[in-house]
């Protein structure tokens, strides 16, 4: 079998299938780097998020994460921390969990817990599904700028 035949016969990956809807940037939770993320979709009902670049030195995974899995994590009880996202990145760099949390903060899907409490809470006004609509462009970031 030639190399060309092998390439043709390989199953497509998510990178092959997901179409990017939007690219955006936000600060990391620490504020020491800028993250570039992608919002993507397959068809009309399957939505994904991935961390694409980090201006800092921290390693991360570029895996596409299914929005419904993210929704499952943020819908849980209690405060949301980077550890909340570990199950989505099993065996991958733990930095990616914190980077995903920073993206969700930047998009307004998470909000800080009340003063003195550790972690973040789901923003009831910004469901995960709404991140993939055109109105996301108009939504204010966590710092109050457009």
PDB file of C-alpha atoms in Angstrom:
ATOM      1  CA  UNK A   1       0.000   0.000   0.000  1.00  0.00           C
ATOM      2  CA  UNK A   2       1.417   3.382  -0.960  1.00  0.00           C
ATOM      3  CA  UNK A   3       1.491   6.465   1.279  1.00  0.00           C
ATOM      4  CA  UNK A   4      -1.222   8.064  -0.877  1.00  0.00           C
ATOM      5  CA  UNK A   5      -3.526   5.076  -0.358  1.00  0.00           C
ATOM      6  CA  UNK A   6      -2.969   5.187   3.404  1.00  0.00           C
ATOM      7  CA  UNK A   7      -3.930   8.855   3.595  1.00  0.00           C
ATOM      8  CA  UNK A   8      -7.090   8.298   1.583  1.00  0.00           C
ATOM      9  CA  UNK A   9      -8.167   5.376   3.767  1.00  0.00           C
ATOM     10  CA  UNK A  10      -7.677   7.112   7.143  1.00  0.00           C
ATOM     11  CA  UNK A  11     -10.813   8.044   9.037  1.00  0.00           C
ATOM     12  CA  UNK A  12     -11.391  11.803   9.346  1.00  0.00           C
ATOM     13  CA  UNK A  13     -10.541  13.418  12.674  1.00  0.00           C
ATOM     14  CA  UNK A  14     -12.414  16.215  14.426  1.00  0.00           C
ATOM     15  CA  UNK A  15      -9.846  18.613  12.956  1.00  0.00           C
ATOM     16  CA  UNK A  16     -11.030  17.488   9.521  1.00  0.00           C
ATOM     17  CA  UNK A  17     -14.725  17.741  10.360  1.00  0.00           C
ATOM     18  CA  UNK A  18     -15.158  20.786  12.590  1.00  0.00           C
ATOM     19  CA  UNK A  19     -15.680  24.082  10.789  1.00  0.00           C
ATOM     20  CA  UNK A  20     -14.501  27.165  12.675  1.00  0.00           C
ATOM     21  CA  UNK A  21     -17.319  29.615  13.375  1.00  0.00           C
ATOM     22  CA  UNK A  22     -15.221  32.139  15.220  1.00  0.00           C
ATOM     23  CA  UNK A  23     -11.757  32.769  16.572  1.00  0.00           C
ATOM     24  CA  UNK A  24     -11.318  34.891  19.670  1.00  0.00           C
ATOM     25  CA  UNK A  25      -8.824  35.877  22.324  1.00  0.00           C
ATOM     26  CA  UNK A  26      -8.963  36.295  26.074  1.00  0.00           C
ATOM     27  CA  UNK A  27      -6.527  36.578  28.958  1.00  0.00           C
ATOM     28  CA  UNK A  28      -5.590  33.483  30.923  1.00  0.00           C
ATOM     29  CA  UNK A  29      -7.006  33.351  34.451  1.00  0.00           C
ATOM     30  CA  UNK A  30      -3.633  34.494  35.820  1.00  0.00           C
ATOM     31  CA  UNK A  31      -3.488  37.308  33.274  1.00  0.00           C
ATOM     32  CA  UNK A  32       0.062  36.326  32.290  1.00  0.00           C
ATOM     33  CA  UNK A  33      -0.786  35.223  28.766  1.00  0.00           C
ATOM     34  CA  UNK A  34      -3.303  35.675  25.991  1.00  0.00           C
ATOM     35  CA  UNK A  35      -5.218  32.649  24.752  1.00  0.00           C
ATOM     36  CA  UNK A  36      -6.594  32.192  21.265  1.00  0.00           C
ATOM     37  CA  UNK A  37      -9.603  29.897  21.024  1.00  0.00           C
ATOM     38  CA  UNK A  38     -11.867  28.553  18.308  1.00  0.00           C
ATOM     39  CA  UNK A  39     -15.614  27.989  18.408  1.00  0.00           C
ATOM     40  CA  UNK A  40     -16.622  25.424  15.817  1.00  0.00           C
ATOM     41  CA  UNK A  41     -19.413  23.193  14.593  1.00  0.00           C
ATOM     42  CA  UNK A  42     -20.252  20.094  12.638  1.00  0.00           C
ATOM     43  CA  UNK A  43     -23.634  20.563  11.022  1.00  0.00           C
ATOM     44  CA  UNK A  44     -26.263  22.582  12.832  1.00  0.00           C
ATOM     45  CA  UNK A  45     -26.352  20.887  16.228  1.00  0.00           C
ATOM     46  CA  UNK A  46     -22.845  19.826  17.212  1.00  0.00           C
ATOM     47  CA  UNK A  47     -20.723  22.608  18.692  1.00  0.00           C
ATOM     48  CA  UNK A  48     -17.140  22.546  19.947  1.00  0.00           C
ATOM     49  CA  UNK A  49     -14.534  24.723  21.648  1.00  0.00           C
ATOM     50  CA  UNK A  50     -10.761  24.372  21.530  1.00  0.00           C
ATOM     51  CA  UNK A  51      -7.774  26.276  22.831  1.00  0.00           C
ATOM     52  CA  UNK A  52      -5.637  27.069  19.810  1.00  0.00           C
ATOM     53  CA  UNK A  53      -2.725  29.229  20.999  1.00  0.00           C
ATOM     54  CA  UNK A  54      -1.141  30.494  24.185  1.00  0.00           C
ATOM     55  CA  UNK A  55       1.127  33.559  24.126  1.00  0.00           C
ATOM     56  CA  UNK A  56       2.865  32.218  27.235  1.00  0.00           C
ATOM     57  CA  UNK A  57       4.988  29.144  27.696  1.00  0.00           C
ATOM     58  CA  UNK A  58       2.408  26.791  29.211  1.00  0.00           C
ATOM     59  CA  UNK A  59       1.720  23.558  27.343  1.00  0.00           C
ATOM     60  CA  UNK A  60      -1.872  22.702  26.440  1.00  0.00           C
ATOM     61  CA  UNK A  61      -3.978  20.370  24.312  1.00  0.00           C
ATOM     62  CA  UNK A  62      -5.595  21.610  21.097  1.00  0.00           C
ATOM     63  CA  UNK A  63      -8.408  19.071  21.340  1.00  0.00           C
ATOM     64  CA  UNK A  64     -11.908  20.046  20.260  1.00  0.00           C
ATOM     65  CA  UNK A  65     -14.274  19.636  23.229  1.00  0.00           C
ATOM     66  CA  UNK A  66     -17.959  18.973  22.617  1.00  0.00           C
ATOM     67  CA  UNK A  67     -20.053  21.863  24.000  1.00  0.00           C
ATOM     68  CA  UNK A  68     -22.547  19.435  25.557  1.00  0.00           C
ATOM     69  CA  UNK A  69     -19.732  17.971  27.667  1.00  0.00           C
ATOM     70  CA  UNK A  70     -18.768  21.464  28.825  1.00  0.00           C
ATOM     71  CA  UNK A  71     -22.424  22.146  29.617  1.00  0.00           C
ATOM     72  CA  UNK A  72     -22.473  18.984  31.731  1.00  0.00           C
ATOM     73  CA  UNK A  73     -19.539  20.236  33.786  1.00  0.00           C
ATOM     74  CA  UNK A  74     -20.815  23.771  34.375  1.00  0.00           C
ATOM     75  CA  UNK A  75     -24.338  22.537  35.154  1.00  0.00           C
ATOM     76  CA  UNK A  76     -23.059  20.699  38.237  1.00  0.00           C
ATOM     77  CA  UNK A  77     -23.388  21.817  41.827  1.00  0.00           C
ATOM     78  CA  UNK A  78     -20.777  23.861  43.634  1.00  0.00           C
ATOM     79  CA  UNK A  79     -18.084  26.243  42.486  1.00  0.00           C
ATOM     80  CA  UNK A  80     -16.355  25.669  39.154  1.00  0.00           C
ATOM     81  CA  UNK A  81     -12.555  25.482  39.184  1.00  0.00           C
ATOM     82  CA  UNK A  82     -10.058  24.336  36.581  1.00  0.00           C
ATOM     83  CA  UNK A  83     -10.200  20.881  38.205  1.00  0.00           C
ATOM     84  CA  UNK A  84     -13.868  20.689  37.212  1.00  0.00           C
ATOM     85  CA  UNK A  85     -12.762  20.248  33.581  1.00  0.00           C
ATOM     86  CA  UNK A  86     -10.218  17.441  34.170  1.00  0.00           C
ATOM     87  CA  UNK A  87     -12.523  14.735  32.879  1.00  0.00           C
ATOM     88  CA  UNK A  88     -12.673  16.526  29.503  1.00  0.00           C
ATOM     89  CA  UNK A  89      -8.894  16.397  29.120  1.00  0.00           C
ATOM     90  CA  UNK A  90      -7.995  13.021  30.637  1.00  0.00           C
ATOM     91  CA  UNK A  91      -4.315  12.300  30.077  1.00  0.00           C
ATOM     92  CA  UNK A  92      -3.688  15.762  28.615  1.00  0.00           C
ATOM     93  CA  UNK A  93      -1.950  18.864  29.979  1.00  0.00           C
ATOM     94  CA  UNK A  94      -3.692  20.158  33.097  1.00  0.00           C
ATOM     95  CA  UNK A  95      -3.087  23.722  31.859  1.00  0.00           C
ATOM     96  CA  UNK A  96      -5.791  23.172  29.279  1.00  0.00           C
ATOM     97  CA  UNK A  97      -8.447  22.935  31.997  1.00  0.00           C
ATOM     98  CA  UNK A  98      -7.572  26.389  33.307  1.00  0.00           C
ATOM     99  CA  UNK A  99      -7.359  27.755  29.778  1.00  0.00           C
ATOM    100  CA  UNK A 100     -10.852  26.465  28.965  1.00  0.00           C
ATOM    101  CA  UNK A 101     -12.126  28.082  32.151  1.00  0.00           C
ATOM    102  CA  UNK A 102     -10.500  31.382  31.065  1.00  0.00           C
ATOM    103  CA  UNK A 103     -12.242  31.168  27.673  1.00  0.00           C
ATOM    104  CA  UNK A 104     -15.612  30.555  29.346  1.00  0.00           C
ATOM    105  CA  UNK A 105     -14.956  33.532  31.647  1.00  0.00           C
ATOM    106  CA  UNK A 106     -13.997  35.703  28.694  1.00  0.00           C
ATOM    107  CA  UNK A 107     -17.154  34.735  26.834  1.00  0.00           C
ATOM    108  CA  UNK A 108     -19.290  35.482  29.892  1.00  0.00           C
ATOM    109  CA  UNK A 109     -20.476  31.902  30.480  1.00  0.00           C
ATOM    110  CA  UNK A 110     -18.801  31.856  33.912  1.00  0.00           C
ATOM    111  CA  UNK A 111     -18.802  34.581  36.538  1.00  0.00           C
ATOM    112  CA  UNK A 112     -16.763  35.025  39.738  1.00  0.00           C
ATOM    113  CA  UNK A 113     -18.225  33.602  42.921  1.00  0.00           C
ATOM    114  CA  UNK A 114     -19.204  36.103  45.637  1.00  0.00           C
ATOM    115  CA  UNK A 115     -16.317  37.792  47.451  1.00  0.00           C
ATOM    116  CA  UNK A 116     -14.297  35.363  49.532  1.00  0.00           C
ATOM    117  CA  UNK A 117     -15.516  32.246  47.735  1.00  0.00           C
ATOM    118  CA  UNK A 118     -13.118  30.182  45.628  1.00  0.00           C
ATOM    119  CA  UNK A 119     -13.969  29.408  42.010  1.00  0.00           C
ATOM    120  CA  UNK A 120     -16.559  30.546  39.522  1.00  0.00           C
ATOM    121  CA  UNK A 121     -20.254  30.010  38.899  1.00  0.00           C
ATOM    122  CA  UNK A 122     -22.268  29.389  35.792  1.00  0.00           C
ATOM    123  CA  UNK A 123     -23.758  32.604  34.414  1.00  0.00           C
ATOM    124  CA  UNK A 124     -27.491  31.844  34.049  1.00  0.00           C
ATOM    125  CA  UNK A 125     -27.798  34.648  31.482  1.00  0.00           C
ATOM    126  CA  UNK A 126     -25.242  33.079  29.120  1.00  0.00           C
ATOM    127  CA  UNK A 127     -25.961  29.423  28.338  1.00  0.00           C
ATOM    128  CA  UNK A 128     -23.155  27.521  26.617  1.00  0.00           C
ATOM    129  CA  UNK A 129     -25.325  27.096  23.485  1.00  0.00           C
ATOM    130  CA  UNK A 130     -25.579  30.884  23.139  1.00  0.00           C
ATOM    131  CA  UNK A 131     -21.807  31.124  22.624  1.00  0.00           C
ATOM    132  CA  UNK A 132     -22.267  29.806  19.106  1.00  0.00           C
ATOM    133  CA  UNK A 133     -24.766  32.426  17.952  1.00  0.00           C
ATOM    134  CA  UNK A 134     -23.913  35.715  16.205  1.00  0.00           C
ATOM    135  CA  UNK A 135     -24.970  37.713  19.283  1.00  0.00           C
ATOM    136  CA  UNK A 136     -21.792  36.444  20.998  1.00  0.00           C
ATOM    137  CA  UNK A 137     -19.864  39.130  19.122  1.00  0.00           C
ATOM    138  CA  UNK A 138     -21.849  41.843  20.917  1.00  0.00           C
ATOM    139  CA  UNK A 139     -21.612  40.327  24.393  1.00  0.00           C
ATOM    140  CA  UNK A 140     -19.415  42.184  26.853  1.00  0.00           C
ATOM    141  CA  UNK A 141     -16.359  40.404  28.195  1.00  0.00           C
ATOM    142  CA  UNK A 142     -15.724  39.872  31.898  1.00  0.00           C
ATOM    143  CA  UNK A 143     -13.806  43.158  32.013  1.00  0.00           C
ATOM    144  CA  UNK A 144     -16.795  45.106  30.661  1.00  0.00           C
ATOM    145  CA  UNK A 145     -15.290  45.984  27.285  1.00  0.00           C
ATOM    146  CA  UNK A 146     -16.740  45.108  23.938  1.00  0.00           C
TER     147      UNK A 146
END
